[in-house]
Tab-separated table of C-alpha atoms in Angstrom:
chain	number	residue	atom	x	y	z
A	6	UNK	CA	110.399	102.266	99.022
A	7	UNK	CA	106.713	103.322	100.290
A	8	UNK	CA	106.525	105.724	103.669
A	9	UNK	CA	104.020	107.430	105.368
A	10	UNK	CA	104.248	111.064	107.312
A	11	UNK	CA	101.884	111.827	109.509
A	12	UNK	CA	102.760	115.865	110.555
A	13	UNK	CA	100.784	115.855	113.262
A	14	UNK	CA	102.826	114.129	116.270
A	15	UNK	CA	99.834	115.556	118.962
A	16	UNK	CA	96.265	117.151	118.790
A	17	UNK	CA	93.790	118.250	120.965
A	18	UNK	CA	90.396	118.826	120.247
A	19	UNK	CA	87.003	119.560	122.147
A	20	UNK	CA	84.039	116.977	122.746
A	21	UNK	CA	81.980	117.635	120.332
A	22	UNK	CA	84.170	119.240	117.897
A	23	UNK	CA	85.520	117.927	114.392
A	24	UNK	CA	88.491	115.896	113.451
A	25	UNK	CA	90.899	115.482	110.685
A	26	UNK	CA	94.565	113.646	111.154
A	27	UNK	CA	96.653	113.808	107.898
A	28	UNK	CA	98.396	111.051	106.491
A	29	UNK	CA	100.343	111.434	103.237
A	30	UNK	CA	102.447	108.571	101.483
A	31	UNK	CA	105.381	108.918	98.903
A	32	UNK	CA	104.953	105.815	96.446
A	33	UNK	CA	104.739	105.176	93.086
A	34	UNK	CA	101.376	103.866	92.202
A	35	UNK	CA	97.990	103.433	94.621
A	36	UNK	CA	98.636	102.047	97.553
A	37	UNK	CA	96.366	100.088	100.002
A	38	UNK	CA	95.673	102.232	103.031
A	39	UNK	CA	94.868	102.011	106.190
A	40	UNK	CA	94.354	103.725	109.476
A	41	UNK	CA	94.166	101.916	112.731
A	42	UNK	CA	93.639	103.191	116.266
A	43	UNK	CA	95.676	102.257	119.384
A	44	UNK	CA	94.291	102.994	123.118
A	45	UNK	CA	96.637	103.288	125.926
A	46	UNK	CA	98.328	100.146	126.853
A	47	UNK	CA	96.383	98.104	124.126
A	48	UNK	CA	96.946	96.725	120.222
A	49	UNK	CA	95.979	98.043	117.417
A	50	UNK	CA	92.647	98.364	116.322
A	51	UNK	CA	91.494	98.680	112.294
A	52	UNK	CA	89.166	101.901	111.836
A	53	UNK	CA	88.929	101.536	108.051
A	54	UNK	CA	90.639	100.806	104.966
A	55	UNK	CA	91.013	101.750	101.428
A	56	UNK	CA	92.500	99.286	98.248
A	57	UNK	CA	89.735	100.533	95.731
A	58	UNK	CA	87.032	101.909	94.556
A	59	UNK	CA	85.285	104.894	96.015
A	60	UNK	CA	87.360	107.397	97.341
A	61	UNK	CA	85.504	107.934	100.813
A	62	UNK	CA	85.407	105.183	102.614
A	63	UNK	CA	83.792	104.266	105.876
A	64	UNK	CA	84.841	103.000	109.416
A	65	UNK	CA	83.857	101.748	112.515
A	66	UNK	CA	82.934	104.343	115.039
A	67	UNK	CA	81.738	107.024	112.902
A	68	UNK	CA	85.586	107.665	111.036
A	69	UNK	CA	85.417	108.296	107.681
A	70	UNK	CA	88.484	108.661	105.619
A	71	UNK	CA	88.929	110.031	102.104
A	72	UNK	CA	91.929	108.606	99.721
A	73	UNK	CA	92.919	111.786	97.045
A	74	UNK	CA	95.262	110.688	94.584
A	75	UNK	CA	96.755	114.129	93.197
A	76	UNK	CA	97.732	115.007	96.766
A	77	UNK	CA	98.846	111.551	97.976
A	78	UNK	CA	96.864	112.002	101.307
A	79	UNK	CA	94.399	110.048	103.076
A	80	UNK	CA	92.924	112.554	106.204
A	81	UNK	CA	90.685	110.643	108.622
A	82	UNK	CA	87.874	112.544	109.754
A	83	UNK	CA	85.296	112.784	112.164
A	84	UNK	CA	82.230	114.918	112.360
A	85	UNK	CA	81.714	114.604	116.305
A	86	UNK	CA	84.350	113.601	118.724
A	87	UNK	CA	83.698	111.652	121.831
A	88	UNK	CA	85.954	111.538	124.968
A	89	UNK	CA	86.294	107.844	124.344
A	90	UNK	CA	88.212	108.657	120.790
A	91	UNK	CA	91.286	110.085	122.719
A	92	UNK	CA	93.879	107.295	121.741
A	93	UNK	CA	97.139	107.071	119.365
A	94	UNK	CA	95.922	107.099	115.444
A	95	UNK	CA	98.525	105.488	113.023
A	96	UNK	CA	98.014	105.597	109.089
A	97	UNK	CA	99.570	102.541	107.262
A	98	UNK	CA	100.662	101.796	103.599
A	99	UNK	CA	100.931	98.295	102.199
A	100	UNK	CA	101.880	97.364	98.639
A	101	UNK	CA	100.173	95.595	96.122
A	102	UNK	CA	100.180	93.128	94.430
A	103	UNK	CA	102.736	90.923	95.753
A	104	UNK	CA	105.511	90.472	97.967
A	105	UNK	CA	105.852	89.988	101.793
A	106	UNK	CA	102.750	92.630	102.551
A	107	UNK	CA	104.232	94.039	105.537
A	108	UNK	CA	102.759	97.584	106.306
A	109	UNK	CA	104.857	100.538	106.094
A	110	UNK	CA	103.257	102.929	109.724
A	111	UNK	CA	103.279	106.638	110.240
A	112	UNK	CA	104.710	107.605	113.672
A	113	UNK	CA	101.434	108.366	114.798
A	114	UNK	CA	99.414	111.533	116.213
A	115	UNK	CA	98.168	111.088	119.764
A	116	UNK	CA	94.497	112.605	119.992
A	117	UNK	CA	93.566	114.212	123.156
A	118	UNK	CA	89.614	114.852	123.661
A	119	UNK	CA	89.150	117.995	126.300
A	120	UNK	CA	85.354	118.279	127.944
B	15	UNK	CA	87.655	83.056	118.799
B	16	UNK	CA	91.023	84.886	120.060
B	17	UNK	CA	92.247	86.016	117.111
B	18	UNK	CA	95.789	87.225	117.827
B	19	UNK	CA	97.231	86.488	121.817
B	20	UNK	CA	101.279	87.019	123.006
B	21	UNK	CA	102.581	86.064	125.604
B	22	UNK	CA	104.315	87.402	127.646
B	23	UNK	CA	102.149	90.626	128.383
B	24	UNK	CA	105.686	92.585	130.197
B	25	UNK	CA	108.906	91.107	130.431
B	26	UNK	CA	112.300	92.852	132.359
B	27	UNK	CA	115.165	90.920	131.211
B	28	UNK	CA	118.889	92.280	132.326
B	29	UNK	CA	120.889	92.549	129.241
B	30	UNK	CA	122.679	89.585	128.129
B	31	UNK	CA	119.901	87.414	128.799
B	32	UNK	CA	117.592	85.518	126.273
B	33	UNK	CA	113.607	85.360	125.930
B	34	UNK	CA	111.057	84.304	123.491
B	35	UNK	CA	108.149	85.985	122.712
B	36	UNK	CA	105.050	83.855	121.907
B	37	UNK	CA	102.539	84.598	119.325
B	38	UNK	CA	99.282	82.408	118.216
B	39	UNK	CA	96.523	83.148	116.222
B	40	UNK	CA	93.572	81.133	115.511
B	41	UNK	CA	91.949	82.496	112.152
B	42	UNK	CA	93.681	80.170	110.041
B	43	UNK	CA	95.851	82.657	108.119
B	44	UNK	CA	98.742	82.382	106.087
B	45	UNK	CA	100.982	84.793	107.159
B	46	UNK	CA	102.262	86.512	110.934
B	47	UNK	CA	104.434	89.212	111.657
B	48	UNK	CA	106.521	90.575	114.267
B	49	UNK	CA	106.889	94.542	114.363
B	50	UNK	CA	108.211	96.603	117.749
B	51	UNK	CA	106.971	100.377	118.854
B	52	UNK	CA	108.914	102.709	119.689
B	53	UNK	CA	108.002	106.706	120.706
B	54	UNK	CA	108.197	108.658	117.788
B	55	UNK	CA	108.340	105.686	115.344
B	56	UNK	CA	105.258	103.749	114.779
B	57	UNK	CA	105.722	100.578	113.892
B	58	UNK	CA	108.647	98.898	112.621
B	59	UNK	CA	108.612	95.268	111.090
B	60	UNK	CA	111.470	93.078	112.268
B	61	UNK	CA	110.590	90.009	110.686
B	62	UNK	CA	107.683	88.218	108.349
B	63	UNK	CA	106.389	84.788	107.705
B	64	UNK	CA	104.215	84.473	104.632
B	65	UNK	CA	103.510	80.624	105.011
B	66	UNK	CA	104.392	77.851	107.421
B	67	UNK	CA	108.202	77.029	107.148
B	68	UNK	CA	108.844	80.265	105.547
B	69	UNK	CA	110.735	83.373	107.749
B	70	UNK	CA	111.898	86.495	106.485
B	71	UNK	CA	114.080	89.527	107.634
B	72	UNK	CA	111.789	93.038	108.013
B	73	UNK	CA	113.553	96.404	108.422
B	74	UNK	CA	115.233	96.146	111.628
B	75	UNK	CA	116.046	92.497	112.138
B	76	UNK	CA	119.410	92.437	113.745
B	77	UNK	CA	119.047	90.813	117.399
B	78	UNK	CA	116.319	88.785	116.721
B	79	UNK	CA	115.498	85.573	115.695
B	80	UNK	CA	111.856	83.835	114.576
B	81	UNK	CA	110.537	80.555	114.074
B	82	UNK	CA	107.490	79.687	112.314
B	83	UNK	CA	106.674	76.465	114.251
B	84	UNK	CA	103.230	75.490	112.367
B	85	UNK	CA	100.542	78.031	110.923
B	86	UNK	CA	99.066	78.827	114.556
B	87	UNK	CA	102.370	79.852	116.140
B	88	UNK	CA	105.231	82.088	115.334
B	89	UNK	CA	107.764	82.696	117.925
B	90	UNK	CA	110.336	86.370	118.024
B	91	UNK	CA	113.611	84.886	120.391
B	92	UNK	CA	115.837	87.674	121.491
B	93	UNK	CA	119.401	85.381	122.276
B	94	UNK	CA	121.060	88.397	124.024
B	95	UNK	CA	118.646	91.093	125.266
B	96	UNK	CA	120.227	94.780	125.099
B	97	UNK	CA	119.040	97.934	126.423
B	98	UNK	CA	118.246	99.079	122.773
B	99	UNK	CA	115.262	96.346	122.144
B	100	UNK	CA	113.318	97.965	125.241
B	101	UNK	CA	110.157	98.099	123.293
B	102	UNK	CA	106.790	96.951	122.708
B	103	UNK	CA	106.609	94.011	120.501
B	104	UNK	CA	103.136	93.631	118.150
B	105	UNK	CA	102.642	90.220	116.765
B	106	UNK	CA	99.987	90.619	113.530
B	107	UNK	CA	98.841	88.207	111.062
B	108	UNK	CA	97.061	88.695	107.698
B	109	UNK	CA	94.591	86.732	105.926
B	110	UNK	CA	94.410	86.486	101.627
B	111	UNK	CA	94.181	90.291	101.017
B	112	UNK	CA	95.643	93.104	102.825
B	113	UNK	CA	93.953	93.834	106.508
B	114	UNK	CA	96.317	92.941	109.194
B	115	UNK	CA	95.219	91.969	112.631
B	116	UNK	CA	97.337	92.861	115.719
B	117	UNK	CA	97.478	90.937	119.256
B	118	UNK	CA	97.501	92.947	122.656
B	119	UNK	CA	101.244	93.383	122.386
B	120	UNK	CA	104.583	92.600	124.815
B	121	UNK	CA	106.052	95.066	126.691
B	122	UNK	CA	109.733	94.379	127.117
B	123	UNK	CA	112.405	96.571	129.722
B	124	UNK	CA	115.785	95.518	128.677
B	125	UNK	CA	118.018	97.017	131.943
């Protein structure tokens, strides 16, 4: 079975500063991949997504994540962060081709923005 | 366009009792989901439905019970609420492809 670590349960970075969240997934083959965003008290959000293709892929809100097959990761990134980004990030695997489609989640890594 | 709503937003229940969670979504897909939260754990799928008339068990099922009652609506019932399914409950559904779409959530306080 698919699952996805995400080692970094809290971070805290400056306004202004870059950002990168790991995500790596044990499965067999390529996975689809995701990465949504949740702010306090709300649902998830989709930031971006991956099933093919180019490797870097692009998001809403300036996120930009790349998908690297020989390490099995797929690191969101930002160049900039904005006091607005501080929310709960969650990585996601689903399966291809068939079967019920359910995502697999990370346990998250809550992003604090500091002035 | 809505997209994904639940109902209710928060819920206390004492344990023992029963509750349904509502979920509708009005983008015409296929299939809906039910998943809870929990700190630490992201998000775990308790059960699926990948047409109308069709329910199956997730990961962590036990406790619950779904009903798919047309392609709009797909209902999670809890028949006897215990302290352990405090949680927040995510409804999602998917259209042909992979992206899943998730409503505001239910918060639920089992005491």
């Amino acid at each position: 079975a698919q699952s996805v670590t995400q080692p970094d349960i809290h971070i805290t970075v400056s306004e202004g500063a870059s950002l990168e969240l790991r995500c790596n997934y044990s499965y067999g083959a390529t996975p689809y991949l995701f990465w949504y965003v949740q702010s306090p008290g709300q649902g998830l959000q989709l930031l971006l997504k991956y099933f093919s293709g180019d490797t870097l892929v692009q998001g809403i809100k300036g996120f930009e994540a790349e998908f690297k097959r020989s390490q099995s990761s797929f690191n969101l990134r930002k160049p900039s962060v904005h006091w607005s980004d501080a929310a709960e990030y969650f990585c996601a695997v689903g399966v291809p081709p068939a079967g019920r489609r359910a995502l697999t989640f990370g346990s998250g890594t809550r992003l604090q923005v500091q002035p | 366009n809505a997209g994904v709503t639940q109902t209710p937003k928060f819920q206390v229940l004492k344990t023992g009792q029963s509750m349904t969670l509502q979920c509708a979504q009005d983008m015409n897909h296929n299939s809906m989901y039910w998943y809870r939260q929990d700190p630490g754990m992201g998000l775990r799928l308790i059960y699926y439905s990948a047409s109308e008339g069709t329910t199956d068990k997730g990961e962590v099922p036990n406790g619950y019970n779904v009903s798919r009652l047309n392609k709009r609506e797909f209902s999670l019932r809890l028949e006897s609420a215990a302290p352990s399914q405090t949680s927040v409950y995510f409804c999602a559904s998917r259209r042909e492809g992979e992206t899943q779409y998730f409503g505001p959530g239910t918060r639920l306080l089992v005491l």
